[in-house]
XYZ file of C-alpha atoms in Angstrom:
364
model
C 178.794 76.595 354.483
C 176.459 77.340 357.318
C 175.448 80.407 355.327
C 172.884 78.090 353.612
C 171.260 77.096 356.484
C 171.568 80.623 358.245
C 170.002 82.310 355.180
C 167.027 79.733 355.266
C 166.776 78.731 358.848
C 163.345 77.045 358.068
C 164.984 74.599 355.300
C 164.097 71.420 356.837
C 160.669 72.491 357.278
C 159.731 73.938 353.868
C 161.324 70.531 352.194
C 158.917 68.379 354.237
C 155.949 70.801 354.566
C 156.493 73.716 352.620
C 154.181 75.064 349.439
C 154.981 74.946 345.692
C 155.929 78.669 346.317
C 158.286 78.314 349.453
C 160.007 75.917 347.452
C 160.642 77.893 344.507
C 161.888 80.740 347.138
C 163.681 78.722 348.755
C 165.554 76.894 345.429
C 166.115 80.709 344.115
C 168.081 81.498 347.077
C 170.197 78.104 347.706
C 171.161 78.408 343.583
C 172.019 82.005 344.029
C 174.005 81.008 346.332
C 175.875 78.729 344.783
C 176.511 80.110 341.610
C 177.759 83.274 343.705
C 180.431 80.652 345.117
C 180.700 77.722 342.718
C 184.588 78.745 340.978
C 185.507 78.445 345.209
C 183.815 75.525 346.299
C 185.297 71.690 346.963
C 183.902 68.217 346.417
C 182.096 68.039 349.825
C 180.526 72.205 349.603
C 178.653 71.023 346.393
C 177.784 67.864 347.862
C 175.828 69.724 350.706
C 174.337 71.663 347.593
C 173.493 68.377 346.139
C 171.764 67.138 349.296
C 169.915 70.244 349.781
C 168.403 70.300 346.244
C 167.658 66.911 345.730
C 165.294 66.798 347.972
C 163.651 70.421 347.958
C 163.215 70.529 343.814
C 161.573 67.404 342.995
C 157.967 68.951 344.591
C 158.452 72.134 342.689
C 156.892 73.958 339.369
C 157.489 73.001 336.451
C 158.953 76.047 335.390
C 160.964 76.357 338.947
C 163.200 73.202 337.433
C 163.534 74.413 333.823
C 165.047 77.730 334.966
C 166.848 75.720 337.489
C 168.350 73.574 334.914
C 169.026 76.379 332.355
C 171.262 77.481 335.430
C 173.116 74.288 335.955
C 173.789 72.528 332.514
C 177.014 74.237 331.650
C 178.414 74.234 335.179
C 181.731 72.166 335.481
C 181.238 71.647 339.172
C 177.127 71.630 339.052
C 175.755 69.548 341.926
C 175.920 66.115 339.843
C 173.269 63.545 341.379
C 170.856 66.573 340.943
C 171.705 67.237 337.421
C 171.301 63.709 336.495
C 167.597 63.562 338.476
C 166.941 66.907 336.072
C 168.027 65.421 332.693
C 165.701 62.339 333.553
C 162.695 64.250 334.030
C 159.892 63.485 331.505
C 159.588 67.353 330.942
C 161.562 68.375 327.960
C 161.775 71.636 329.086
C 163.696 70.794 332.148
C 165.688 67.283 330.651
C 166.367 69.049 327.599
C 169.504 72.069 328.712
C 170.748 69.387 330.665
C 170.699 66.630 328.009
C 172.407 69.223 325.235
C 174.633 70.865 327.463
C 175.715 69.616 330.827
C 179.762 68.324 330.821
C 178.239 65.802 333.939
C 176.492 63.096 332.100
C 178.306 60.153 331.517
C 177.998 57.512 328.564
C 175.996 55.003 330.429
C 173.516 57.894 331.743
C 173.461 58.979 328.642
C 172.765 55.349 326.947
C 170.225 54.769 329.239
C 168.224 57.876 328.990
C 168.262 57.490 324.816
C 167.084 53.744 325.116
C 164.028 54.940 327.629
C 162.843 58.317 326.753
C 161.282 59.725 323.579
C 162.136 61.655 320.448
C 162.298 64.975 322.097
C 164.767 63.984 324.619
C 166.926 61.788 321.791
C 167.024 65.640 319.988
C 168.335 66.891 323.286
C 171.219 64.418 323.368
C 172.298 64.516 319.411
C 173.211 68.484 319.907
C 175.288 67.410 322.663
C 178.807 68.798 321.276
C 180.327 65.603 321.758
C 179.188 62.114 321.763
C 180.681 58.923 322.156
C 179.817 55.632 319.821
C 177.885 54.123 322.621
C 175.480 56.858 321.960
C 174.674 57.442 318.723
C 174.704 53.676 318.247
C 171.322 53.786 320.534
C 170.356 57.013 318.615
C 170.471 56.257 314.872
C 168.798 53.177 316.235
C 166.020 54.691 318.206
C 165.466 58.205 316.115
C 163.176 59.684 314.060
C 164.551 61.173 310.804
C 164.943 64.519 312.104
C 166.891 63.130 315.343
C 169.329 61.072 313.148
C 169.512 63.310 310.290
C 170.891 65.966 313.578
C 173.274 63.414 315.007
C 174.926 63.374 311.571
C 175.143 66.702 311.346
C 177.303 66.753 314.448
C 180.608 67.437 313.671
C 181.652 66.000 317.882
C 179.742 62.673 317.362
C 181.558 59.412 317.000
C 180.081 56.769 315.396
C 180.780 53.047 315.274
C 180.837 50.870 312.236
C 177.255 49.431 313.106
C 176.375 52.992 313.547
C 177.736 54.234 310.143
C 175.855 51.091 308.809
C 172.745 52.448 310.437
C 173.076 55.974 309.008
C 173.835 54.456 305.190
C 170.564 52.728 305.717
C 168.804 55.160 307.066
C 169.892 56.896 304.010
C 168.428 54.753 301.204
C 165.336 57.379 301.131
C 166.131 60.134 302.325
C 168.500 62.080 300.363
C 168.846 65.424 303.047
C 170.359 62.291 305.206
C 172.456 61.252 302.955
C 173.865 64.107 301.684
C 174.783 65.106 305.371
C 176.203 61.495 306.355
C 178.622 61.797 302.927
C 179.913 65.373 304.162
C 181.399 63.414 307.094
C 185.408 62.825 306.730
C 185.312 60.217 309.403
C 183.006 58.274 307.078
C 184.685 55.087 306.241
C 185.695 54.328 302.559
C 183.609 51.069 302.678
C 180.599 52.798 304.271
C 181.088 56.135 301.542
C 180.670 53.768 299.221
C 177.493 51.818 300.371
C 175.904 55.173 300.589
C 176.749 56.292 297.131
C 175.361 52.807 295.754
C 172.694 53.543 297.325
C 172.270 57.167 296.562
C 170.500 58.224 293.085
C 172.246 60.632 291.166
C 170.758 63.907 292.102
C 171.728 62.960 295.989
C 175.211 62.284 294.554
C 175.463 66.040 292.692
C 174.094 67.270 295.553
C 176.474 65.692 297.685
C 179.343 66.502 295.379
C 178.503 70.448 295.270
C 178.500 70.545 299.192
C 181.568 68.331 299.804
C 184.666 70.179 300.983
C 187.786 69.727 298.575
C 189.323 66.491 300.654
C 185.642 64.939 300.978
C 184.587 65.583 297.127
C 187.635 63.819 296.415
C 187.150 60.852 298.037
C 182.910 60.760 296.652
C 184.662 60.825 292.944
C 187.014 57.808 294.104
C 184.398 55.925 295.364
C 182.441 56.854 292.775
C 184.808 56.079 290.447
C 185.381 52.363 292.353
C 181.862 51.819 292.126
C 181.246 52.671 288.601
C 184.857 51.041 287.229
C 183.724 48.922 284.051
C 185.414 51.240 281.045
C 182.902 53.801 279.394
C 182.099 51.528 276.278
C 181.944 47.862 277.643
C 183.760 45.166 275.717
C 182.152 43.230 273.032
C 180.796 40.034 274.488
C 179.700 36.915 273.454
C 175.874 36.246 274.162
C 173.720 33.294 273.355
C 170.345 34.862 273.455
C 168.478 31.245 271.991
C 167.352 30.510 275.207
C 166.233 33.640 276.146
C 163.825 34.087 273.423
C 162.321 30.068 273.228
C 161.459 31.258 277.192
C 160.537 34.782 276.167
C 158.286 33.074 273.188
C 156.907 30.685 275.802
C 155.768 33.525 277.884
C 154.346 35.496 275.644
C 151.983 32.647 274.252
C 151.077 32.154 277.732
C 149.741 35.644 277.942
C 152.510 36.711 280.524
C 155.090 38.896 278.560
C 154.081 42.257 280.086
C 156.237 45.574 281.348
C 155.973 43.515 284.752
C 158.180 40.402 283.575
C 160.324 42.762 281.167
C 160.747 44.762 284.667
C 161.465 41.811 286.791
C 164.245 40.165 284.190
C 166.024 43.949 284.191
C 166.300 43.957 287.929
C 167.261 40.327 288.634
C 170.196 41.393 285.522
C 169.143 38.392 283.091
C 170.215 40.272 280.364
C 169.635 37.797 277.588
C 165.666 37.381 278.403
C 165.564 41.283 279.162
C 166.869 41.982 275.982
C 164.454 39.220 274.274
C 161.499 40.798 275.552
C 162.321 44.254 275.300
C 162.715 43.252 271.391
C 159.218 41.253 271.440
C 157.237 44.548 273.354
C 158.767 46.884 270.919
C 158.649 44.299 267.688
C 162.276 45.476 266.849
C 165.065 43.041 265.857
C 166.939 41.326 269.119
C 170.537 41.925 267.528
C 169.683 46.409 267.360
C 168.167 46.638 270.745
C 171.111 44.055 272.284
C 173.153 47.090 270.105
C 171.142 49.968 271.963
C 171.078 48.672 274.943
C 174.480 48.394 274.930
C 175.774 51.801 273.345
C 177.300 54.639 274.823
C 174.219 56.979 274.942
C 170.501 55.842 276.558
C 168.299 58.097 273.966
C 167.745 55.379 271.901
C 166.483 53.031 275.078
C 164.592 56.274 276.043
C 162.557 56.358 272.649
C 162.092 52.695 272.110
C 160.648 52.731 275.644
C 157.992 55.301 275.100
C 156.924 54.152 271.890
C 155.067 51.519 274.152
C 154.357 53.511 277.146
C 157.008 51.921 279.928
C 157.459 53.435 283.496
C 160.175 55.282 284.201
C 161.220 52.966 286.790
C 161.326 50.417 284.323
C 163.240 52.506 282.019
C 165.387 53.411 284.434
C 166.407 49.395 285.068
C 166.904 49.484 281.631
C 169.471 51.916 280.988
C 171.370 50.369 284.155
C 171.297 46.879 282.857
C 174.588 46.694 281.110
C 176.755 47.383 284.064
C 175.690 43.700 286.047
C 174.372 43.505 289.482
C 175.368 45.536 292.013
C 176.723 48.401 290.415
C 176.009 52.041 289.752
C 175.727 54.020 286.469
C 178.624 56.398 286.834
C 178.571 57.496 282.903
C 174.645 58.190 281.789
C 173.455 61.173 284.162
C 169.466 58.846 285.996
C 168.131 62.100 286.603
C 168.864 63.999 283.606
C 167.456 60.754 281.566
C 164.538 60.965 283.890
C 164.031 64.130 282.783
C 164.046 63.723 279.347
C 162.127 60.629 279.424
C 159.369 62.634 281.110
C 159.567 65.704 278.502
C 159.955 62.592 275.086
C 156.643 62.726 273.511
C 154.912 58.992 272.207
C 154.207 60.410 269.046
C 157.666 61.441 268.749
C 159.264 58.152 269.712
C 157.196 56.053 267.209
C 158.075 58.773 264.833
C 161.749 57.817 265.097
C 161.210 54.060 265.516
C 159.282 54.208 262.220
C 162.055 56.157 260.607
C 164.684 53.254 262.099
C 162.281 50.431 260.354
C 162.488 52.203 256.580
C 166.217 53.037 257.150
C 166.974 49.097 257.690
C 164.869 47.356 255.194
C 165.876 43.732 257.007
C 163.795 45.182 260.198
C 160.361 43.965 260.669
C 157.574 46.306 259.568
């Protein structure tokens, strides 16, 4: 190991006094070196290396370091307190080979540098081709969307159950995410679910056409789990009287509006929805309780846009019969979006006008 010190004979001098350039030289020779002789070398030959390079690189270029580090972060044996000083450098350029690649960085490195550095070094760390739950936890946490929505992606990443909760969250608008965190087969059953609650139903196709065979299977289960009432709901017994005396009430105080027929479909008061859904579109309560209720949304779809409702309202709607929390697994959102979109007003009142002469007991 004196060859180090007999190729450089001036090594102690250019690390205290030596220039930018002399270092470089100097660093280019020494990592020759010991990539010429790294499969040989022991514990206590790279931790001369170690020494030596500790203290000569920090003074160096810029790109002296990066190439330096491109060297080092697949190396088994690299020198290991200097490849932990390169992955925390503020430079992605030299952090970020290190960070992606090098076998030497343990979980609490690893933890630490997520929790302090920035988005470009979190990227670094998510390619990394494995990663423990310790990790990820402080990257789905800490990430942008394109750091997290990479971390999911990563078929070697572990995550915990607060860091699958994370994911499903970070999920709730932003469908590319989602679609890659329901790919996963590790995914929990519980957590596949919350995402598909969560997801609308073009994320779920999408999801569904790039599943592999085992995953697709389990999306239709939980699907499936999610969606469970039977396809026509049972007849049941509703007393809308109360609905309508408050629905009346409202409406002579000048507040029945697509607002408060909105808010009653989302808080699932299906009696007062129902009573002023009937009151906006002047239709008896008993045939849109019947619409509401049937097997196909069309008819919701054109009694909406006879009076002009937003989709999102529509879209609350066409949910309501299946009760709070749950997810329409039978009427397609986005193809009903769709069509809502393409339904003409002068169409719908067309129809609802056809309705009224077909059922003479219907108000005019």
């Amino acid at each position: 190991m004196a060859t180090a010190f007999s190729l450089i004979p001036e090594l102690d001098d250019i690390v205290k006094h030596g220039t930018p350039e002399r270092r470089a030289e100097a660093i280019e020779r020494i990592s020759d070196l010991f990539l010429q002789g790294a499969a040989n070398f022991e514990t206590q030959h790279v931790a001369l290396f170690d020494d030596i390079l500790v203290g000569l690189v920090p003074a160096t270029e810029v790109e002296t370091r990066a190439d330096l580090a491109e060297r080092l972060a697949t190396m088994d044996n690299a020198p290991p307190t200097l490849v932990k000083q390169l992955a925390r450098e503020n430079e992605i350029k030299i952090a970020g080979p290190i960070l992606s690649k090098s076998p030497l960085l343990d979980d609490p490195t690893l933890v630490d540098i997520a929790q302090g550095k920035g988005q470009e070094h979190l990227a670094a760390i998510s390619g990394r081709p494995t990663l423990s739950p310790s990790v990820t936890d402080v990257i789905v946490r800490r990430g942008d969307r394109n750091v997290v929505r990479s971390v999911a992606a990563n078929a070697g990443a572990q995550f915990s159950d607060d860091g699958y909760s994370g994911l499903v969250n970070r999920a709730t608008d932003d469908g590319m995410l989602a679609v890659t965190v329901g790919q996963r087969e590790d995914l929990p059953a519980a957590s596949l679910k919350q995402l598909l609650s969560k997801s609308v139903d073009i994320v779920r196709r999408r999801l569904l056409e790039a599943a592999k065979p085992k995953q697709k299977a389990a999306i239709h289960q939980a699907i499936n789990e999610i969606s469970g009432a039977p396809k026509t709901p049972q007849p049941q017994a509703r007393d809308f009287e109360p609905a309508q005396r408050a629905v009346m009430a409202l409406r002579n105080a000048g507040g029945l509006n697509e607002a408060a027929l909105l808010d009653f479909a989302r808080q699932h008061k299906y009696e007062e929805t129902i009573a002023a859904f009937a009151a906006l579109t002047s239709m008896r309560l008993s045939v849109v309780h019947q619409l509401v209720q049937g097997d196909r949304y069309d008819p919701v779809l054109l009694l909406a846009k006879s009076i002009g409702l937003a989709w999102s309202t529509v879209r609350a709607l066409v949910v309501l019969r299946l009760g709070p929390g749950r997810v329409p697994g039978g009427p397609d959102i986005e193809d009903a979006r769709l069509n809502y979109e393409r339904l003409s007003p002068a169409t719908a009142q067309r129809v609802l006008a056809f309705w009224r002469t077909r059922d003479k007991n219907l108000p005019d």
